[in-house]
XYZ file of C-alpha atoms in Angstrom:
787
model
C -18.426 22.362 29.481
C -17.580 19.003 31.133
C -15.487 16.516 29.324
C -17.467 13.401 29.121
C -15.987 9.947 29.833
C -17.549 8.712 26.630
C -18.715 10.352 23.403
C -17.463 13.631 21.886
C -16.310 16.738 23.800
C -15.049 19.815 21.892
C -12.213 21.353 23.881
C -11.404 24.258 21.471
C -12.848 25.948 18.353
C -12.046 29.384 16.815
C -14.279 32.125 18.119
C -14.545 34.576 15.022
C -14.388 32.262 12.063
C -15.688 28.794 10.873
C -13.113 25.920 11.598
C -11.146 24.830 8.598
C -10.414 21.364 9.916
C -11.375 19.191 12.759
C -8.647 17.552 15.004
C -10.033 14.479 16.854
C -8.092 12.706 19.776
C -8.775 9.134 20.600
C -7.305 7.525 23.781
C -6.211 3.812 24.336
C -6.314 1.201 26.724
C -7.177 2.179 30.331
C -7.283 5.635 28.903
C -9.576 8.705 29.416
C -10.295 11.631 27.141
C -8.691 14.068 29.554
C -6.148 12.084 31.638
C -4.493 10.394 28.621
C -3.568 13.824 27.158
C -2.836 15.705 30.617
C 0.723 16.235 32.035
C 2.014 17.787 35.315
C 2.100 21.434 34.699
C 5.358 23.298 34.660
C 4.429 26.585 36.426
C 7.218 28.716 35.298
C 6.491 28.013 31.431
C 2.648 28.582 31.530
C 0.286 31.417 32.372
C -3.331 31.211 32.665
C -5.236 30.433 29.541
C -6.683 33.242 27.870
C -10.403 33.891 27.933
C -10.719 34.929 24.329
C -11.259 31.471 22.895
C -13.846 28.779 23.720
C -12.443 26.041 25.738
C -13.753 23.227 27.617
C -13.574 23.050 31.490
C -13.384 19.868 33.741
C -12.884 19.250 37.546
C -9.356 18.094 36.655
C -8.411 21.450 35.803
C -8.210 22.487 39.374
C -5.111 20.475 39.566
C -1.964 21.817 38.090
C -1.730 19.894 34.760
C -1.491 20.789 31.238
C -4.165 19.429 28.775
C -2.286 19.883 25.535
C -5.222 19.601 23.092
C -6.727 22.532 24.724
C -3.691 24.569 26.193
C -1.068 24.224 23.643
C -2.274 22.814 20.248
C -4.775 26.007 19.527
C -1.771 28.159 19.525
C -0.438 26.310 16.464
C -3.822 25.411 14.951
C -6.011 28.420 15.645
C -8.302 27.681 12.904
C -8.994 24.135 13.836
C -11.880 22.719 15.980
C -10.209 20.368 18.557
C -12.305 17.540 20.091
C -11.590 14.496 22.297
C -13.431 11.253 21.969
C -14.037 8.959 24.845
C -15.114 5.314 25.314
C -14.598 2.756 28.273
C -11.802 0.581 27.914
C -10.948 0.162 31.767
C -9.822 -3.529 31.733
C -10.082 -3.642 35.635
C -12.473 -2.246 38.128
C -12.928 -2.792 41.832
C -15.935 -4.655 42.642
C -17.680 -1.701 44.417
C -17.023 0.552 41.382
C -19.117 -1.872 39.130
C -18.253 -4.322 36.273
C -15.773 -3.407 33.517
C -17.344 -2.510 29.969
C -17.651 -5.894 28.146
C -17.967 -4.059 24.720
C -15.491 -5.152 22.272
C -13.106 -2.639 20.220
C -15.536 -2.998 17.263
C -18.609 -2.194 19.283
C -16.671 1.072 20.717
C -15.822 1.978 17.060
C -19.322 1.793 15.843
C -20.515 3.974 18.623
C -17.820 6.627 17.881
C -18.744 6.581 14.407
C -22.358 7.474 15.151
C -21.390 10.088 17.653
C -18.951 11.809 14.906
C -21.435 11.636 12.355
C -23.840 13.704 14.331
C -21.392 16.254 15.506
C -19.455 17.363 12.371
C -19.991 19.430 9.335
C -20.123 17.365 6.003
C -17.021 17.550 3.804
C -14.854 19.239 6.543
C -11.470 17.641 6.777
C -10.631 15.695 10.018
C -7.343 14.594 11.432
C -7.085 11.819 14.040
C -4.623 11.705 16.667
C -4.679 8.196 18.415
C -2.864 6.561 21.389
C -2.482 2.769 21.793
C -5.850 0.993 21.338
C -7.181 4.273 19.931
C -5.350 3.285 16.677
C -7.302 0.150 16.438
C -10.523 1.956 17.117
C -9.935 4.497 14.226
C -8.821 1.767 11.761
C -12.223 0.019 12.585
C -14.224 3.345 12.356
C -12.838 3.991 8.943
C -13.682 0.387 7.750
C -17.168 0.821 8.930
C -17.372 4.096 6.993
C -16.079 2.399 3.909
C -18.758 -0.313 3.791
C -21.757 1.698 5.098
C -24.528 2.904 2.906
C -24.849 5.889 5.314
C -23.776 9.040 3.492
C -22.597 10.551 6.780
C -20.355 7.631 7.470
C -18.897 7.880 3.944
C -18.319 11.439 4.200
C -15.935 10.790 7.381
C -13.706 8.568 5.324
C -13.629 10.853 2.275
C -12.741 13.759 4.603
C -10.040 12.025 6.652
C -6.896 14.213 6.305
C -4.677 11.912 8.225
C -4.039 9.577 10.934
C -1.085 10.125 13.755
C -0.501 6.945 15.631
C 1.098 7.006 19.182
C 2.157 3.510 20.199
C -0.536 1.676 18.476
C -0.295 -2.322 18.327
C -0.968 -2.608 14.686
C -0.004 -6.188 14.210
C -0.739 -7.484 17.558
C 1.417 -7.374 20.771
C 2.193 -10.145 23.039
C 3.548 -7.499 25.451
C 0.243 -5.836 25.734
C -1.654 -9.129 26.464
C 1.188 -10.250 28.681
C 0.551 -6.874 30.811
C -3.183 -7.510 30.698
C -2.683 -10.894 32.243
C -0.538 -9.291 34.973
C -3.446 -6.901 35.471
C -5.867 -9.750 35.657
C -3.971 -11.550 38.284
C -3.781 -8.357 40.396
C -7.314 -7.736 39.945
C -8.359 -11.145 40.901
C -6.433 -10.581 44.304
C -8.663 -7.415 44.881
C -11.852 -9.005 43.669
C -11.849 -6.782 40.372
C -13.508 -7.454 37.114
C -11.718 -7.672 33.728
C -12.664 -7.076 30.011
C -11.364 -10.322 28.205
C -12.303 -9.059 24.892
C -9.969 -6.254 24.802
C -7.026 -8.186 26.082
C -7.932 -10.874 23.487
C -8.043 -8.250 20.668
C -4.520 -7.354 21.541
C -2.936 -10.876 21.516
C -0.290 -11.593 18.921
C -1.615 -12.621 15.468
C -5.125 -12.169 16.649
C -7.360 -12.530 13.301
C -9.420 -9.460 13.889
C -6.325 -7.118 14.279
C -4.945 -8.640 11.143
C -8.199 -7.894 9.147
C -8.302 -4.481 10.533
C -4.652 -3.729 9.416
C -5.484 -5.215 6.302
C -8.396 -3.098 5.544
C -6.824 0.200 6.891
C -3.914 -0.417 4.362
C -6.393 -0.732 1.491
C -8.125 2.546 2.604
C -4.984 4.318 2.840
C -3.935 3.115 -0.531
C -7.326 4.057 -2.068
C -7.928 7.394 -0.280
C -4.571 8.846 0.106
C -4.689 10.401 3.465
C -1.494 11.125 5.439
C -0.174 8.558 7.988
C 2.501 9.199 10.695
C 3.736 6.606 13.078
C 5.324 7.386 16.609
C 6.759 4.487 18.703
C 7.596 4.490 22.449
C 11.282 4.635 23.058
C 11.251 3.708 26.702
C 10.051 0.886 28.743
C 7.017 1.177 31.332
C 7.636 0.331 34.845
C 4.713 -1.527 36.336
C 4.868 -1.758 40.187
C 3.227 -5.197 40.855
C 3.159 -6.514 44.328
C 6.021 -9.043 44.746
C 7.321 -8.277 41.134
C 8.754 -5.560 39.036
C 7.993 -5.418 35.306
C 9.955 -3.113 32.878
C 9.149 -3.489 29.314
C 7.981 -1.639 26.267
C 4.061 -2.070 26.116
C 3.988 -2.108 22.418
C 7.084 -3.641 21.060
C 8.735 -1.862 17.939
C 7.522 -4.838 15.691
C 4.090 -4.305 16.683
C 3.927 -0.307 16.724
C 4.967 -0.213 13.110
C 2.511 -0.667 10.267
C 5.101 -2.555 8.150
C 4.189 -0.624 5.009
C 6.693 0.877 2.547
C 5.019 4.346 2.803
C 5.155 4.340 6.431
C 7.074 7.187 8.302
C 7.961 5.788 11.675
C 9.689 7.902 14.486
C 10.544 7.052 18.000
C 9.661 9.391 21.006
C 11.771 9.437 24.037
C 8.933 8.279 26.354
C 7.282 5.184 27.567
C 3.873 4.068 26.699
C 1.933 6.432 29.050
C 4.101 9.585 28.650
C 4.399 9.468 24.956
C 1.225 11.422 24.745
C 1.484 13.653 27.705
C 3.418 16.950 27.330
C 3.710 19.724 30.002
C 5.477 22.410 27.902
C 5.578 23.624 24.260
C 9.342 23.022 24.771
C 8.847 19.341 25.258
C 10.959 17.690 22.400
C 8.154 15.007 21.929
C 5.565 17.558 21.835
C 7.410 19.441 19.045
C 7.715 16.266 17.054
C 3.822 15.319 17.370
C 2.678 18.908 16.992
C 4.846 19.560 13.898
C 3.128 16.594 12.300
C -0.263 18.055 13.316
C 0.643 21.550 12.155
C 1.936 20.085 8.781
C -1.317 18.664 8.006
C -3.274 21.555 9.298
C -1.314 24.140 7.321
C -1.936 22.201 4.061
C -5.498 22.965 4.461
C -4.916 26.559 5.461
C -2.453 27.464 2.616
C -3.537 25.427 -0.457
C -6.534 25.729 -2.344
C -8.354 23.056 -0.531
C -11.548 24.946 0.420
C -11.760 26.286 -3.089
C -11.625 22.783 -4.559
C -14.287 21.618 -2.096
C -16.607 24.451 -3.035
C -16.177 23.717 -6.771
C -16.434 19.971 -6.429
C -20.276 19.764 -6.397
C -22.106 16.590 -6.012
C -22.099 15.897 -9.660
C -18.237 16.440 -9.790
C -17.734 14.022 -6.891
C -19.843 11.369 -8.534
C -17.555 11.858 -11.719
C -14.440 11.344 -9.534
C -15.909 8.352 -8.063
C -16.491 6.949 -11.468
C -13.330 7.474 -12.844
C -11.488 6.099 -9.690
C -10.898 2.371 -9.286
C -8.941 0.414 -6.496
C -6.136 -0.895 -8.604
C -5.076 2.517 -10.183
C -1.761 2.623 -8.254
C -1.278 -0.995 -7.550
C 1.471 -1.850 -10.122
C 3.358 1.362 -9.262
C 3.395 0.490 -5.671
C 4.432 -3.004 -6.361
C 7.657 -2.036 -8.101
C 10.633 -2.422 -6.016
C 12.837 0.673 -5.464
C 16.092 0.866 -7.670
C 19.342 -0.608 -6.354
C 21.642 1.796 -4.452
C 23.307 4.314 -6.611
C 21.363 3.464 -9.858
C 19.028 5.364 -12.251
C 21.055 8.388 -11.593
C 22.085 8.771 -15.175
C 18.853 9.912 -16.553
C 18.832 13.696 -15.523
C 22.184 13.997 -17.337
C 21.034 12.454 -20.550
C 20.596 14.936 -23.422
C 17.076 13.821 -24.470
C 15.639 13.934 -20.961
C 17.129 17.452 -20.372
C 15.407 18.525 -23.618
C 12.195 16.919 -22.490
C 11.932 18.261 -19.047
C 13.164 21.722 -20.061
C 11.185 21.595 -23.166
C 14.154 22.778 -25.434
C 13.415 22.603 -29.059
C 9.644 21.666 -28.177
C 8.502 22.400 -31.610
C 10.400 19.386 -32.827
C 9.369 16.683 -30.435
C 6.015 18.313 -28.825
C 6.968 17.183 -25.196
C 6.950 13.456 -26.053
C 9.750 11.230 -24.741
C 9.930 7.507 -25.128
C 12.028 5.204 -23.037
C 12.593 1.960 -24.962
C 14.266 -1.287 -23.861
C 14.186 -5.061 -23.906
C 12.145 -7.094 -21.390
C 13.873 -6.920 -17.866
C 16.256 -4.078 -18.491
C 14.641 -1.839 -15.633
C 12.261 0.337 -17.501
C 9.495 0.131 -14.841
C 12.063 0.825 -11.945
C 13.425 3.881 -13.725
C 9.936 4.993 -14.560
C 8.791 4.807 -10.956
C 11.788 6.539 -9.803
C 11.253 9.246 -12.198
C 7.448 9.730 -11.540
C 7.848 9.879 -7.860
C 10.893 12.498 -7.809
C 9.082 14.486 -10.472
C 6.064 14.590 -8.407
C 7.581 15.573 -5.172
C 9.889 18.167 -6.535
C 7.301 20.043 -9.120
C 4.012 19.385 -7.437
C 4.606 22.138 -4.849
C 5.187 24.669 -7.897
C 1.533 23.966 -9.261
C 2.721 21.287 -11.661
C 0.090 18.637 -12.142
C 2.016 15.251 -12.327
C 0.012 12.057 -13.217
C 0.898 8.492 -13.994
C -0.162 5.051 -14.869
C 1.681 1.618 -14.770
C 0.108 -0.887 -17.173
C 0.084 -4.552 -15.574
C -0.824 -7.350 -17.968
C -1.236 -9.713 -15.025
C -3.614 -7.255 -13.205
C -7.225 -6.848 -13.449
C -8.938 -5.679 -16.515
C -8.596 -2.062 -16.090
C -4.899 -2.481 -15.082
C -4.127 -3.536 -18.853
C -6.405 -1.746 -21.020
C -6.837 1.857 -22.394
C -9.979 2.553 -20.485
C -8.043 2.154 -17.197
C -5.353 4.369 -18.361
C -7.740 7.190 -19.301
C -9.881 6.876 -16.159
C -6.812 6.894 -13.938
C -5.239 9.998 -15.646
C -8.668 11.878 -15.743
C -9.145 11.309 -12.000
C -5.597 12.494 -11.227
C -5.680 15.537 -13.400
C -9.140 16.497 -12.066
C -8.192 16.153 -8.540
C -4.944 18.345 -9.081
C -6.760 20.790 -11.319
C -10.402 21.358 -10.513
C -10.993 23.732 -13.628
C -10.864 20.436 -15.692
C -14.145 19.518 -14.209
C -16.104 21.633 -16.738
C -14.878 19.447 -19.369
C -15.688 16.195 -17.345
C -19.156 17.376 -16.792
C -20.037 17.335 -20.588
C -21.179 13.775 -19.784
C -23.343 12.570 -16.946
C -22.288 9.751 -14.691
C -25.114 7.612 -15.837
C -24.104 8.106 -19.545
C -20.421 7.152 -18.733
C -21.442 4.096 -16.767
C -23.949 2.940 -19.439
C -21.573 3.247 -22.218
C -18.830 1.599 -20.441
C -21.005 -1.491 -19.942
C -22.573 -1.338 -23.334
C -19.550 -0.496 -25.609
C -16.119 -0.288 -23.941
C -14.522 0.955 -27.207
C -16.889 3.842 -27.593
C -16.558 4.818 -23.952
C -12.663 4.698 -24.273
C -13.221 7.247 -27.309
C -15.378 9.412 -24.982
C -12.738 9.410 -22.337
C -9.981 10.367 -25.126
C -12.206 13.316 -26.104
C -12.361 14.692 -22.707
C -8.564 14.534 -22.473
C -8.331 16.192 -25.816
C -10.700 19.014 -24.722
C -8.864 19.621 -21.533
C -5.268 19.931 -23.163
C -6.410 21.940 -26.362
C -7.846 24.610 -24.003
C -5.337 26.808 -22.155
C -8.084 28.406 -20.019
C -8.977 24.945 -18.326
C -5.792 23.104 -18.663
C -3.352 23.119 -15.793
C -0.408 25.409 -16.247
C 2.098 22.716 -16.541
C 1.321 18.929 -16.790
C 3.636 15.919 -16.906
C 2.112 12.459 -17.641
C 4.181 9.287 -17.163
C 2.764 5.960 -18.915
C 4.767 2.922 -18.122
C 4.935 -0.522 -19.856
C 2.712 0.437 -22.819
C 3.475 -2.766 -24.342
C 1.490 -4.450 -21.524
C -1.652 -2.654 -22.668
C -4.037 -5.022 -24.461
C -2.593 -5.752 -27.901
C -5.340 -4.367 -30.068
C -5.121 -1.134 -28.320
C -1.210 -0.478 -27.759
C -0.435 1.234 -31.057
C -3.359 3.309 -31.078
C -2.836 4.468 -27.642
C 0.677 5.360 -28.272
C -0.358 7.464 -31.282
C -3.120 9.158 -29.377
C -0.722 10.612 -26.737
C 1.538 11.714 -29.725
C -1.575 13.650 -31.133
C -2.395 14.880 -27.739
C 1.110 16.382 -27.245
C 1.079 18.037 -30.689
C -2.335 19.514 -30.236
C -1.448 20.849 -26.719
C 1.706 22.372 -28.181
C -0.357 24.004 -30.776
C -2.774 25.409 -28.333
C -0.126 26.747 -25.968
C -0.677 24.251 -23.408
C 2.329 23.040 -21.545
C 1.917 19.239 -21.629
C 5.030 16.614 -21.362
C 4.326 12.865 -21.831
C 6.842 10.084 -20.967
C 5.990 6.720 -22.351
C 8.143 3.419 -21.659
C 7.684 0.472 -23.601
C 9.617 -2.665 -25.088
C 11.145 -2.548 -28.502
C 8.493 -4.754 -29.800
C 5.771 -4.160 -30.783
C 7.323 -1.035 -32.520
C 5.174 2.284 -32.402
C 6.489 4.575 -34.977
C 6.290 8.201 -33.852
C 8.043 10.634 -36.144
C 8.391 13.553 -33.686
C 9.416 12.609 -30.126
C 12.558 12.044 -28.246
C 13.944 8.590 -27.373
C 16.102 6.986 -24.769
C 17.384 3.667 -25.326
C 18.133 1.816 -22.080
C 20.837 -0.330 -23.492
C 22.875 2.927 -24.068
C 22.678 3.979 -20.448
C 22.184 1.214 -18.025
C 25.539 -0.441 -18.361
C 27.131 1.491 -15.189
C 23.997 0.738 -13.137
C 24.552 -2.931 -13.814
C 28.232 -2.799 -12.633
C 27.345 -0.928 -9.610
C 24.739 -3.441 -8.693
C 27.236 -6.345 -9.335
C 29.873 -4.781 -7.276
C 27.402 -3.924 -4.421
C 26.290 -7.500 -4.262
C 29.662 -9.068 -4.446
C 31.029 -6.780 -1.649
C 28.434 -8.471 0.525
C 30.312 -11.803 0.370
C 33.802 -10.133 0.538
C 34.868 -10.964 -2.951
C 38.367 -10.018 -3.598
C 38.373 -6.832 -5.664
C 40.369 -7.898 -8.638
C 38.379 -11.016 -9.115
C 35.083 -9.187 -8.484
C 36.079 -6.809 -11.393
C 36.630 -9.832 -13.643
C 33.413 -11.296 -12.656
C 31.445 -7.890 -13.032
C 32.932 -7.373 -16.505
C 31.901 -10.914 -17.503
C 28.342 -10.454 -16.319
C 27.853 -7.207 -17.788
C 29.120 -8.223 -21.032
C 26.884 -11.321 -21.222
C 23.811 -9.410 -19.853
C 23.265 -7.425 -23.009
C 21.741 -4.703 -20.799
C 19.106 -6.891 -19.238
C 18.968 -6.068 -15.628
C 16.813 -9.048 -14.660
C 19.313 -11.379 -16.271
C 22.035 -9.795 -14.083
C 19.723 -10.291 -10.935
C 19.327 -13.834 -11.423
C 22.964 -14.504 -12.432
C 24.142 -12.811 -9.387
C 21.751 -14.624 -7.167
C 23.233 -17.867 -8.593
C 26.827 -16.656 -7.860
C 25.964 -15.763 -4.315
C 24.635 -19.376 -3.773
C 27.720 -20.713 -5.228
C 29.602 -18.675 -2.670
C 27.504 -19.928 0.105
C 28.149 -23.510 -1.088
C 31.918 -22.960 -0.912
C 32.545 -22.964 -4.576
C 35.915 -21.238 -5.696
C 36.197 -18.201 -8.154
C 37.437 -20.544 -10.920
C 34.159 -22.691 -10.894
C 32.037 -19.510 -10.533
C 33.660 -17.858 -13.697
C 33.292 -21.223 -15.618
C 29.766 -21.430 -14.603
C 28.887 -17.827 -15.346
C 30.403 -18.273 -18.901
C 28.011 -21.010 -19.499
C 24.956 -19.157 -18.598
C 22.836 -18.486 -21.718
C 22.586 -14.805 -22.926
C 19.004 -14.782 -23.766
C 16.436 -14.352 -20.847
C 14.197 -17.125 -22.183
C 17.256 -19.498 -22.350
C 18.338 -18.617 -18.811
C 14.836 -19.349 -17.667
C 15.022 -22.748 -19.327
C 18.342 -23.507 -17.706
C 17.080 -22.667 -14.313
C 14.112 -24.983 -14.831
C 16.449 -27.813 -15.736
C 17.751 -27.675 -12.269
C 14.501 -28.828 -10.805
C 14.633 -32.255 -9.471
C 12.808 -34.477 -12.134
C 10.649 -36.006 -9.386
C 9.250 -32.543 -8.540
C 8.775 -31.289 -11.931
C 4.863 -32.112 -12.316
C 4.421 -30.265 -8.841
C 6.458 -27.304 -10.088
C 4.479 -27.260 -13.194
C 1.242 -27.017 -11.279
C 2.788 -24.369 -9.072
C 3.437 -22.231 -12.151
C -0.326 -23.016 -13.153
C -1.554 -21.294 -10.107
C 1.001 -18.423 -10.122
C 0.449 -17.539 -13.667
C -3.283 -18.401 -14.574
C -5.241 -17.586 -11.363
C -7.794 -14.892 -12.195
C -7.050 -13.071 -8.859
C -3.894 -12.228 -6.724
C -3.321 -15.033 -4.361
C -2.127 -14.231 -0.972
C 0.727 -16.124 0.711
C -1.531 -17.417 3.367
C -3.618 -19.132 0.563
C -0.519 -20.855 -0.747
C -0.297 -23.264 2.332
C -3.241 -25.059 0.982
C -2.408 -24.713 -2.604
C 1.092 -26.414 -2.009
C -0.713 -29.158 -0.236
C -3.282 -29.875 -2.936
C -1.115 -29.575 -5.957
C 0.846 -32.809 -4.922
C 0.378 -36.118 -6.693
C -1.329 -37.582 -3.874
C -3.238 -34.710 -2.229
C -4.583 -35.057 1.602
C -8.090 -36.241 2.154
C -8.453 -33.963 5.090
C -6.911 -30.920 6.611
C -6.217 -33.053 9.589
C -4.087 -35.479 7.633
C -2.277 -32.397 5.875
C -1.366 -31.035 9.418
C 0.069 -34.444 10.367
C 1.933 -35.058 7.124
C 5.647 -34.557 6.493
C 4.903 -31.820 4.116
C 2.946 -29.639 6.242
C 3.991 -26.123 6.067
C 4.332 -24.698 9.583
C 4.833 -21.127 9.031
C 4.966 -18.398 6.170
C 8.816 -18.515 6.132
C 9.098 -22.276 5.421
C 6.292 -21.846 2.723
C 8.303 -18.958 1.048
C 11.375 -21.140 0.908
C 9.407 -23.957 -0.592
C 7.958 -21.665 -3.282
C 11.342 -20.329 -4.256
C 12.965 -23.783 -4.337
C 10.279 -25.398 -6.319
C 10.218 -22.572 -8.933
C 13.980 -21.948 -8.931
C 13.287 -18.384 -7.868
C 11.013 -17.714 -10.987
C 8.176 -17.046 -8.636
C 8.333 -14.616 -5.686
C 6.601 -13.549 -2.590
C 5.783 -9.872 -3.047
C 4.675 -7.784 -0.035
C 3.361 -4.312 1.023
C 0.583 -3.700 -1.415
C -3.017 -4.696 -1.146
C -5.919 -4.441 -3.409
C -9.003 -2.815 -1.753
C -11.841 -5.309 -2.303
C -15.496 -4.742 -2.558
C -17.702 -7.097 -0.609
C -20.916 -7.695 -2.329
C -24.062 -9.184 -0.713
C -22.955 -12.784 -1.841
C -19.698 -12.434 -0.227
C -20.757 -10.709 2.936
C -23.056 -13.666 3.841
C -19.942 -15.709 4.462
C -17.964 -13.092 6.347
C -17.865 -13.406 10.181
C -19.957 -11.286 12.368
C -18.283 -7.866 12.721
C -15.635 -8.822 10.052
C -13.959 -6.156 8.192
C -13.213 -7.972 4.870
C -14.402 -11.349 3.883
C -11.155 -12.228 2.108
C -8.763 -10.259 4.331
C -5.568 -11.903 5.353
C -1.682 -11.594 4.626
C -1.156 -8.732 2.322
C 1.694 -10.531 0.589
C 0.908 -12.093 -2.661
C 2.675 -14.828 -4.796
C 3.520 -14.087 -8.388
C 6.087 -14.507 -11.295
C 9.217 -12.329 -10.820
C 8.496 -10.632 -14.213
C 5.987 -10.623 -16.796
C 8.472 -12.483 -19.110
C 8.242 -15.502 -16.910
C 4.612 -15.581 -17.593
C 5.172 -15.238 -21.296
C 7.712 -17.976 -21.342
C 5.121 -20.380 -20.041
C 2.196 -19.362 -21.990
C 4.159 -19.293 -25.262
C 5.227 -22.955 -24.581
C 8.938 -22.638 -23.962
C 8.799 -24.643 -20.799
C 6.805 -27.608 -22.249
C 9.703 -29.905 -23.118
C 11.270 -29.321 -19.657
C 8.483 -29.822 -17.242
C 6.063 -32.167 -19.243
C 6.727 -35.786 -19.698
C 3.574 -37.667 -19.932
C 2.624 -36.471 -23.622
C 3.459 -37.928 -26.921
C 5.539 -35.851 -29.368
C 2.548 -35.601 -31.575
C 0.398 -34.043 -28.591
C 0.373 -30.106 -28.728
C 0.598 -29.200 -25.121
C -1.349 -26.240 -24.184
C -0.044 -24.483 -21.046
C -3.117 -22.422 -20.650
C -5.678 -25.031 -21.172
C -3.911 -27.792 -19.209
C -3.324 -25.335 -16.507
C -7.049 -24.377 -16.048
C -7.984 -28.123 -15.914
C -5.179 -28.725 -13.315
C -6.343 -25.867 -11.320
C -9.921 -27.221 -11.549
C -8.712 -30.578 -10.453
C -6.918 -29.155 -7.267
C -10.124 -27.269 -6.315
C -12.243 -30.326 -6.672
C -9.712 -32.296 -4.533
C -10.060 -29.493 -1.740
C -13.721 -29.452 -1.883
C -13.760 -33.272 -1.263
C -11.993 -33.010 2.099
C -13.800 -34.629 4.964
C -13.997 -31.386 6.898
C -16.537 -30.000 4.273
C -18.493 -33.301 4.727
C -19.002 -32.337 8.342
C -19.764 -28.885 7.573
C -22.614 -29.884 5.151
C -24.017 -32.514 7.665
C -24.143 -29.881 10.384
C -26.189 -27.593 8.290
């Protein structure tokens, strides 16, 4: 069978059995479905391909080359169907060969989605291996699948097992566009044609590339497929008449995703040779094929096929009902612990009894981690959840978790969100639980959630109780982690805590192995008679000391003086890690300002011990002339109904001033225009005294309804996509400090003593005023007139 230049060509499939997984290769710029993956053959290492498997044949085979998707990979993945996808991205053609294809990347992606949907078996896992521009194509393909009503398109996304990127310009690349310009100049001398759309799509900070990456990150977060990034390690030599260019086609900053989940690795090859392997002994082939084999083996050796057969249409609908986009958002947003911290927990007696279920008849497998606000509970819980999941999941243990977030969406801080998330995770991990879940139809669940959320929550609790009181359907071993229970809606906090105490006891009595770990503040108290407890204040002192010494070592503090300062900070912190972080930041600033140790010690002794008093002290450092603007900044950071991205804060900061601009043109010509994100970030930190931060790496997948999509650009991926970094208070206690009125006397000045200042009410009025000022800019007048 001929390998077509465009469309899908199957190059290998098992002869005696049904394929378990599809592996699809997508080439890049100036690529070809055969030539991109073909290398010069090393005759001494290869023999003729055996005839006992189906392979594709092309005229290029007459030349001595190795086409590794056909010649090498089937030896490692014999039960996979392997295909190559082709599309025309030749950016320069000779005049006698015809014009270059003028389709955009997005048009190519839509064509390939249609081709793929017609050529695959529904629900069969698919792994994508993509080179260069092919990475942008697959990201747009998955985006199309996520927003399409076509069931076959949606199945492609749900069945995606992973994406392996080889030299893809994720975040734009001035290198690629520069090479394209060189190619254009050479082409013009030879009367060739070029494709400007593709070159433009690879230019630095191109909006389509940013939206494409934005949406892919969301889908990765939502669907949990595997992702691997390979980067080119060598420059590419381009023989241009009169010049010699040697550079990486896709610079390292562009070929990495910039995501905390990313596993990036460098291949000892240039942009072209990084996807061509002449031998199974090629070190680059071993790296890439090991990743392919790892994903392939997961679908061969685990119970995926059994899961798919048992997950009927009804079960899938139930999973879709329970799942919501923000389920893991808070967990992913928590920073990893500082170096050499959080290592005390496995050595604690209570934790050992809990994880090993010693004396389980006394505590029923329930552990509470209790501490003051800002002491590091969530950081510890994230570390504990992720290490437990990675170490025990392979043994068949079901590990599920939920991290409450009072500043998040509705489902992030209510019991319904908790139960939905746990049921989804447990059901995916252990399909036998589906029998309990099918006691209710999706229609019943959806109707009840809208009509009576409290009754709906009770329905979800009854499903959990049925699962963990029946040894025949419960997982063999289950560990649940619930972080920040105190951030659950106030009228549900105690009830939810007592429910899990009852669930743990009933599971124990039924012979079901269930461990539950809950973290919470000391207040509101939740009295549970039979459980284990760990008080953070009893254990995190050494973590605090390690953190202080590590930070002071950065500025080469004299060891003896560093010890005195560390002792002082530790003693005054009262076990509140956040207090320590803020205090150390102040010390490092003093060092940068040239202050001596005596001054630093004196200032540290004057720092208030209570976290709220420390916040007040920091706010007093704001220039009195800037306090009204700072107050408006806190209004937006704390009271905005949705997460505001950093790019949106360029305009927010401009329109919360005393005298907002009358047009965007005036703003851009003003002295306070923010030229880039770094400058904006510094202004936010300075104006808030560090109590508001820019948080990166996590994005909420958004749903585009009909109204929103009307305003999305043609072919756009997400009507609100942009920079994934968001601006938010550094901790929930900052928001509480303001909403409880503790900042009123510091930042407000125009009200009489008899006036009761309402932060929330005044804040919403202020936000409304800024929005009206923004709507009133002249550019909108021109827009209305044009319509």
